[in-house]
Amino acid sequence: MRAASNRIITIANQKGGVGKTTTAINLATALAAIGEEVLIVDLDPQGNASTGLGVDRRDRASSTYDILTNGASVSETAMQTVVPHLSIIPSTMDLLGVELEIAGEKDRIYRLKNAVQADDARRYSYILVDCPPSLNLLTMNAMAAAHSILVPLQCEFFALEGLSQLLETVSRVRDTLNSGLDIQGIVMTMYDARNNLAQQVVEDVRSHLGEKVYRTLIPRNVRVSEAPSYGKPAILYDLKCAGSQAYLQLASEVIQRERSRKAA
């Protein structure tokens, strides 16, 4: 049995540039800052979550590629980051070939699930999976392994169109691969209060999805954009900037939702 407090949250959206990796890094950092043991699983071949947490590409001796192809364990692949209480299983470009390499394997959808549900993953109270911007085998592995999905959604005109496709995929995954999969929440990113369209998009998404949408809005913020180039989460790079403060608020909402779920 998995430890009761262990929660696996997949951060997914098939659209690129919506803030998935930024959300994964900063949400994980905020959770680690209050003493939770947190693990990020970097499933994006670009490896931006790994880079954004200061893990040099030359130091990625083991990675998510080894979990998906060689059956490597969490303890064999996880690395400590610059953030106390936060580890990461890094990504490499080798992930680009995974789909072809394991296409014929019966358990190909459950490779990640097998790893994060093993005994050595119990030490983490939260496992956040950062997905690539596509609905491919990597993302399916993440959805099959997760308890819930957190969806970053950019405040732009086509946001709802992309979201409906993702929600349909989640529904299919629930029916076929993972009956317990739930939507942890929708977080609106790159919000600009001066932009009337951004405000309208937030209102539209909330009218469609109600309480599934977090109250916290993640603003467009230069300091958040700068932080990855220094190999740090924004929360470490500039705690007081608007983006960092928003991610701290988001972490508080995530924790509150988890408490409400347990109490239900």
GROMACS .gro file of C-alpha atoms in nm:
model
  264
    1MET     CA    1   0.000   0.000   0.000
    2ARG     CA    2   0.115   0.355  -0.077
    3ALA     CA    3   0.155   0.597   0.210
    4ALA     CA    4  -0.178   0.774   0.267
    5SER     CA    5  -0.031   1.121   0.219
    6ASN     CA    6   0.142   1.038  -0.110
    7ARG     CA    7  -0.027   1.221  -0.398
    8ILE     CA    8   0.071   1.197  -0.763
    9ILE     CA    9  -0.034   1.504  -0.961
   10THR     CA   10   0.023   1.524  -1.335
   11ILE     CA   11   0.065   1.874  -1.480
   12ALA     CA   12  -0.062   1.855  -1.835
   13ASN     CA   13  -0.185   2.054  -2.131
   14GLN     CA   14  -0.128   1.957  -2.494
   15LYS     CA   15  -0.063   2.323  -2.582
   16GLY     CA   16   0.290   2.451  -2.543
   17GLY     CA   17   0.387   2.775  -2.373
   18VAL     CA   18   0.109   2.773  -2.114
   19GLY     CA   19   0.334   2.752  -1.806
   20LYS     CA   20   0.337   2.378  -1.731
   21THR     CA   21   0.704   2.359  -1.636
   22THR     CA   22   0.703   2.692  -1.452
   23THR     CA   23   0.402   2.571  -1.254
   24ALA     CA   24   0.564   2.234  -1.178
   25ILE     CA   25   0.886   2.393  -1.055
   26ASN     CA   26   0.734   2.667  -0.844
   27LEU     CA   27   0.445   2.465  -0.701
   28ALA     CA   28   0.692   2.192  -0.602
   29THR     CA   29   0.922   2.451  -0.443
   30ALA     CA   30   0.634   2.605  -0.248
   31LEU     CA   31   0.529   2.263  -0.119
   32ALA     CA   32   0.889   2.178  -0.026
   33ALA     CA   33   0.921   2.513   0.156
   34ILE     CA   34   0.661   2.404   0.411
   35GLY     CA   35   0.848   2.079   0.474
   36GLU     CA   36   0.676   1.838   0.234
   37GLU     CA   37   0.901   1.586   0.062
   38VAL     CA   38   0.842   1.649  -0.307
   39LEU     CA   39   0.954   1.479  -0.628
   40ILE     CA   40   0.927   1.620  -0.980
   41VAL     CA   41   0.923   1.367  -1.263
   42ASP     CA   42   1.043   1.541  -1.580
   43LEU     CA   43   0.871   1.366  -1.873
   44ASP     CA   44   0.939   1.634  -2.134
   45PRO     CA   45   1.228   1.552  -2.370
   46GLN     CA   46   1.323   1.921  -2.365
   47GLY     CA   47   1.411   1.878  -1.998
   48ASN     CA   48   1.321   2.233  -1.898
   49ALA     CA   49   1.212   2.136  -1.547
   50SER     CA   50   1.553   1.977  -1.492
   51THR     CA   51   1.738   2.279  -1.628
   52GLY     CA   52   1.517   2.518  -1.432
   53LEU     CA   53   1.618   2.341  -1.111
   54GLY     CA   54   1.988   2.365  -1.186
   55VAL     CA   55   2.048   2.008  -1.307
   56ASP     CA   56   2.316   2.026  -1.577
   57ARG     CA   57   2.259   1.799  -1.878
   58ARG     CA   58   2.602   1.640  -1.819
   59ASP     CA   59   2.491   1.529  -1.473
   60ARG     CA   60   2.183   1.338  -1.585
   61ALA     CA   61   2.335   0.990  -1.568
   62SER     CA   62   1.994   0.840  -1.496
   63SER     CA   63   1.663   0.979  -1.612
   64THR     CA   64   1.296   0.915  -1.682
   65TYR     CA   65   1.413   0.738  -1.997
   66ASP     CA   66   1.564   0.466  -1.779
   67ILE     CA   67   1.237   0.426  -1.588
   68LEU     CA   68   1.033   0.385  -1.905
   69THR     CA   69   1.274   0.158  -2.096
   70ASN     CA   70   1.487  -0.025  -1.841
   71GLY     CA   71   1.261  -0.051  -1.538
   72ALA     CA   72   1.485   0.172  -1.327
   73SER     CA   73   1.347   0.271  -0.988
   74VAL     CA   74   1.274   0.611  -0.832
   75SER     CA   75   1.562   0.573  -0.587
   76GLU     CA   76   1.803   0.495  -0.873
   77THR     CA   77   1.706   0.799  -1.079
   78ALA     CA   78   1.600   1.078  -0.839
   79MET     CA   79   1.844   1.364  -0.773
   80GLN     CA   80   1.842   1.624  -0.498
   81THR     CA   81   1.790   1.977  -0.633
   82VAL     CA   82   1.904   2.316  -0.505
   83VAL     CA   83   1.577   2.327  -0.309
   84PRO     CA   84   1.572   2.144   0.026
   85HIS     CA   85   1.312   1.863   0.035
   86LEU     CA   86   1.276   1.874  -0.346
   87SER     CA   87   1.415   1.601  -0.573
   88ILE     CA   88   1.380   1.549  -0.947
   89ILE     CA   89   1.401   1.260  -1.188
   90PRO     CA   90   1.556   1.448  -1.481
   91SER     CA   91   1.480   1.417  -1.849
   92THR     CA   92   1.706   1.370  -2.149
   93MET     CA   93   1.652   1.389  -2.525
   94ASP     CA   94   1.651   1.007  -2.525
   95LEU     CA   95   1.282   1.034  -2.436
   96LEU     CA   96   1.214   1.128  -2.798
   97GLY     CA   97   1.265   0.764  -2.896
   98VAL     CA   98   1.072   0.600  -2.615
   99GLU     CA   99   0.747   0.562  -2.807
  100LEU     CA  100   0.915   0.348  -3.073
  101GLU     CA  101   1.130   0.155  -2.826
  102ILE     CA  102   0.847   0.029  -2.607
  103ALA     CA  103   0.560   0.034  -2.860
  104GLY     CA  104   0.530  -0.344  -2.854
  105GLU     CA  105   0.539  -0.385  -2.474
  106LYS     CA  106   0.210  -0.477  -2.306
  107ASP     CA  107   0.279  -0.261  -2.000
  108ARG     CA  108   0.402   0.042  -2.197
  109ILE     CA  109   0.129   0.270  -2.055
  110TYR     CA  110   0.205   0.168  -1.696
  111ARG     CA  111   0.585   0.196  -1.683
  112LEU     CA  112   0.578   0.522  -1.485
  113LYS     CA  113   0.296   0.402  -1.261
  114ASN     CA  114   0.496   0.093  -1.166
  115ALA     CA  115   0.789   0.313  -1.060
  116VAL     CA  116   0.605   0.582  -0.862
  117GLN     CA  117   0.389   0.329  -0.678
  118ALA     CA  118   0.684   0.118  -0.564
  119ASP     CA  119   0.804   0.118  -0.203
  120ASP     CA  120   1.095   0.357  -0.261
  121ALA     CA  121   0.857   0.633  -0.376
  122ARG     CA  122   0.669   0.638  -0.045
  123ARG     CA  123   0.904   0.893   0.109
  124TYR     CA  124   0.756   1.167  -0.110
  125SER     CA  125   0.428   1.320   0.000
  126TYR     CA  126   0.382   1.486  -0.342
  127ILE     CA  127   0.498   1.364  -0.682
  128LEU     CA  128   0.447   1.616  -0.963
  129VAL     CA  129   0.481   1.495  -1.321
  130ASP     CA  130   0.574   1.757  -1.583
  131CYS     CA  131   0.442   1.646  -1.924
  132PRO     CA  132   0.541   1.735  -2.280
  133PRO     CA  133   0.303   1.960  -2.480
  134SER     CA  134   0.131   1.671  -2.657
  135LEU     CA  135  -0.103   1.382  -2.583
  136ASN     CA  136   0.148   1.105  -2.659
  137LEU     CA  137   0.269   0.791  -2.482
  138LEU     CA  138   0.466   0.997  -2.229
  139THR     CA  139   0.156   1.193  -2.127
  140MET     CA  140  -0.051   0.874  -2.119
  141ASN     CA  141   0.203   0.723  -1.878
  142ALA     CA  142   0.166   1.031  -1.659
  143MET     CA  143  -0.214   1.013  -1.661
  144ALA     CA  144  -0.216   0.641  -1.590
  145ALA     CA  145   0.009   0.697  -1.288
  146ALA     CA  146  -0.165   1.002  -1.139
  147HIS     CA  147  -0.433   1.052  -0.881
  148SER     CA  148  -0.523   1.385  -1.036
  149ILE     CA  149  -0.438   1.633  -1.310
  150LEU     CA  150  -0.353   1.999  -1.269
  151VAL     CA  151  -0.406   2.198  -1.589
  152PRO     CA  152  -0.224   2.528  -1.650
  153LEU     CA  153  -0.433   2.736  -1.890
  154GLN     CA  154  -0.307   3.050  -2.057
  155CYS     CA  155  -0.542   3.349  -2.053
  156GLU     CA  156  -0.587   3.365  -2.430
  157PHE     CA  157  -0.864   3.337  -2.687
  158PHE     CA  158  -0.821   2.967  -2.776
  159ALA     CA  159  -0.783   2.847  -2.416
  160LEU     CA  160  -1.123   2.680  -2.388
  161GLU     CA  161  -1.086   2.501  -2.719
  162GLY     CA  162  -0.765   2.328  -2.609
  163LEU     CA  163  -0.906   2.260  -2.263
  164SER     CA  164  -1.210   2.073  -2.398
  165GLN     CA  165  -0.980   1.838  -2.592
  166LEU     CA  166  -0.774   1.770  -2.281
  167LEU     CA  167  -1.082   1.705  -2.068
  168GLU     CA  168  -1.208   1.457  -2.329
  169THR     CA  169  -0.874   1.278  -2.308
  170VAL     CA  170  -0.893   1.269  -1.928
  171SER     CA  171  -1.241   1.118  -1.955
  172ARG     CA  172  -1.115   0.846  -2.191
  173VAL     CA  173  -0.820   0.772  -1.963
  174ARG     CA  174  -1.057   0.743  -1.669
  175ASP     CA  175  -1.273   0.497  -1.862
  176THR     CA  176  -0.989   0.280  -1.988
  177LEU     CA  177  -0.664   0.321  -1.791
  178ASN     CA  178  -0.717   0.489  -1.456
  179SER     CA  179  -1.066   0.497  -1.305
  180GLY     CA  180  -0.952   0.711  -1.010
  181LEU     CA  181  -0.815   0.999  -1.218
  182ASP     CA  182  -0.959   1.336  -1.119
  183ILE     CA  183  -0.909   1.702  -1.212
  184GLN     CA  184  -0.718   1.859  -0.921
  185GLY     CA  185  -0.776   2.202  -1.068
  186ILE     CA  186  -0.734   2.448  -1.353
  187VAL     CA  187  -0.483   2.729  -1.297
  188MET     CA  188  -0.503   3.040  -1.515
  189THR     CA  189  -0.153   3.153  -1.617
  190MET     CA  190   0.007   3.456  -1.783
  191TYR     CA  191  -0.274   3.678  -1.657
  192ASP     CA  192  -0.259   4.050  -1.731
  193ALA     CA  193  -0.520   4.249  -1.541
  194ARG     CA  194  -0.485   4.534  -1.793
  195ASN     CA  195  -0.602   4.309  -2.074
  196ASN     CA  196  -0.980   4.290  -2.113
  197LEU     CA  197  -0.953   3.966  -2.310
  198ALA     CA  198  -0.763   3.797  -2.026
  199GLN     CA  199  -1.037   3.893  -1.782
  200GLN     CA  200  -1.302   3.762  -2.021
  201VAL     CA  201  -1.120   3.429  -2.064
  202VAL     CA  202  -1.102   3.383  -1.686
  203GLU     CA  203  -1.474   3.455  -1.655
  204ASP     CA  204  -1.555   3.212  -1.938
  205VAL     CA  205  -1.346   2.930  -1.791
  206ARG     CA  206  -1.497   2.981  -1.446
  207SER     CA  207  -1.849   2.985  -1.588
  208HIS     CA  208  -1.782   2.647  -1.757
  209LEU     CA  209  -1.584   2.475  -1.481
  210GLY     CA  210  -1.683   2.652  -1.160
  211GLU     CA  211  -1.489   2.547  -0.851
  212LYS     CA  212  -1.243   2.339  -1.053
  213VAL     CA  213  -1.071   2.669  -1.139
  214TYR     CA  214  -0.831   2.792  -0.871
  215ARG     CA  215  -0.891   3.138  -0.728
  216THR     CA  216  -0.521   3.218  -0.773
  217LEU     CA  217  -0.427   3.382  -1.102
  218ILE     CA  218  -0.063   3.349  -1.211
  219PRO     CA  219   0.041   3.686  -1.360
  220ARG     CA  220   0.277   3.759  -1.644
  221ASN     CA  221   0.598   3.836  -1.459
  222VAL     CA  222   0.950   3.915  -1.582
  223ARG     CA  223   1.118   3.774  -1.272
  224VAL     CA  224   0.944   3.438  -1.319
  225SER     CA  225   1.066   3.430  -1.680
  226GLU     CA  226   1.424   3.512  -1.577
  227ALA     CA  227   1.455   3.254  -1.300
  228PRO     CA  228   1.516   2.938  -1.513
  229SER     CA  229   1.824   3.091  -1.674
  230TYR     CA  230   1.976   3.100  -1.326
  231GLY     CA  231   1.878   2.738  -1.256
  232LYS     CA  232   1.640   2.844  -0.980
  233PRO     CA  233   1.265   2.846  -0.920
  234ALA     CA  234   1.119   3.198  -0.914
  235ILE     CA  235   1.042   3.148  -0.545
  236LEU     CA  236   1.416   3.121  -0.474
  237TYR     CA  237   1.519   3.378  -0.734
  238ASP     CA  238   1.285   3.652  -0.612
  239LEU     CA  239   1.044   3.553  -0.336
  240LYS     CA  240   0.873   3.891  -0.325
  241CYS     CA  241   0.783   3.923  -0.694
  242ALA     CA  242   0.418   3.891  -0.792
  243GLY     CA  243   0.470   3.557  -0.969
  244SER     CA  244   0.637   3.393  -0.668
  245GLN     CA  245   0.365   3.516  -0.435
  246ALA     CA  246   0.100   3.378  -0.670
  247TYR     CA  247   0.263   3.032  -0.671
  248LEU     CA  248   0.272   3.034  -0.291
  249GLN     CA  249  -0.101   3.107  -0.294
  250LEU     CA  250  -0.157   2.828  -0.547
  251ALA     CA  251   0.029   2.582  -0.322
  252SER     CA  252  -0.199   2.683  -0.036
  253GLU     CA  253  -0.504   2.610  -0.253
  254VAL     CA  254  -0.366   2.273  -0.363
  255ILE     CA  255  -0.305   2.172  -0.002
  256GLN     CA  256  -0.652   2.290   0.100
  257ARG     CA  257  -0.812   2.085  -0.177
  258GLU     CA  258  -0.618   1.779  -0.067
  259ARG     CA  259  -0.735   1.829   0.292
  260SER     CA  260  -1.094   1.866   0.177
  261ARG     CA  261  -1.062   1.550  -0.030
  262LYS     CA  262  -0.932   1.353   0.268
  263ALA     CA  263  -1.208   1.485   0.491
  264ALA     CA  264  -1.483   1.397   0.243
   0.00000   0.00000   0.00000
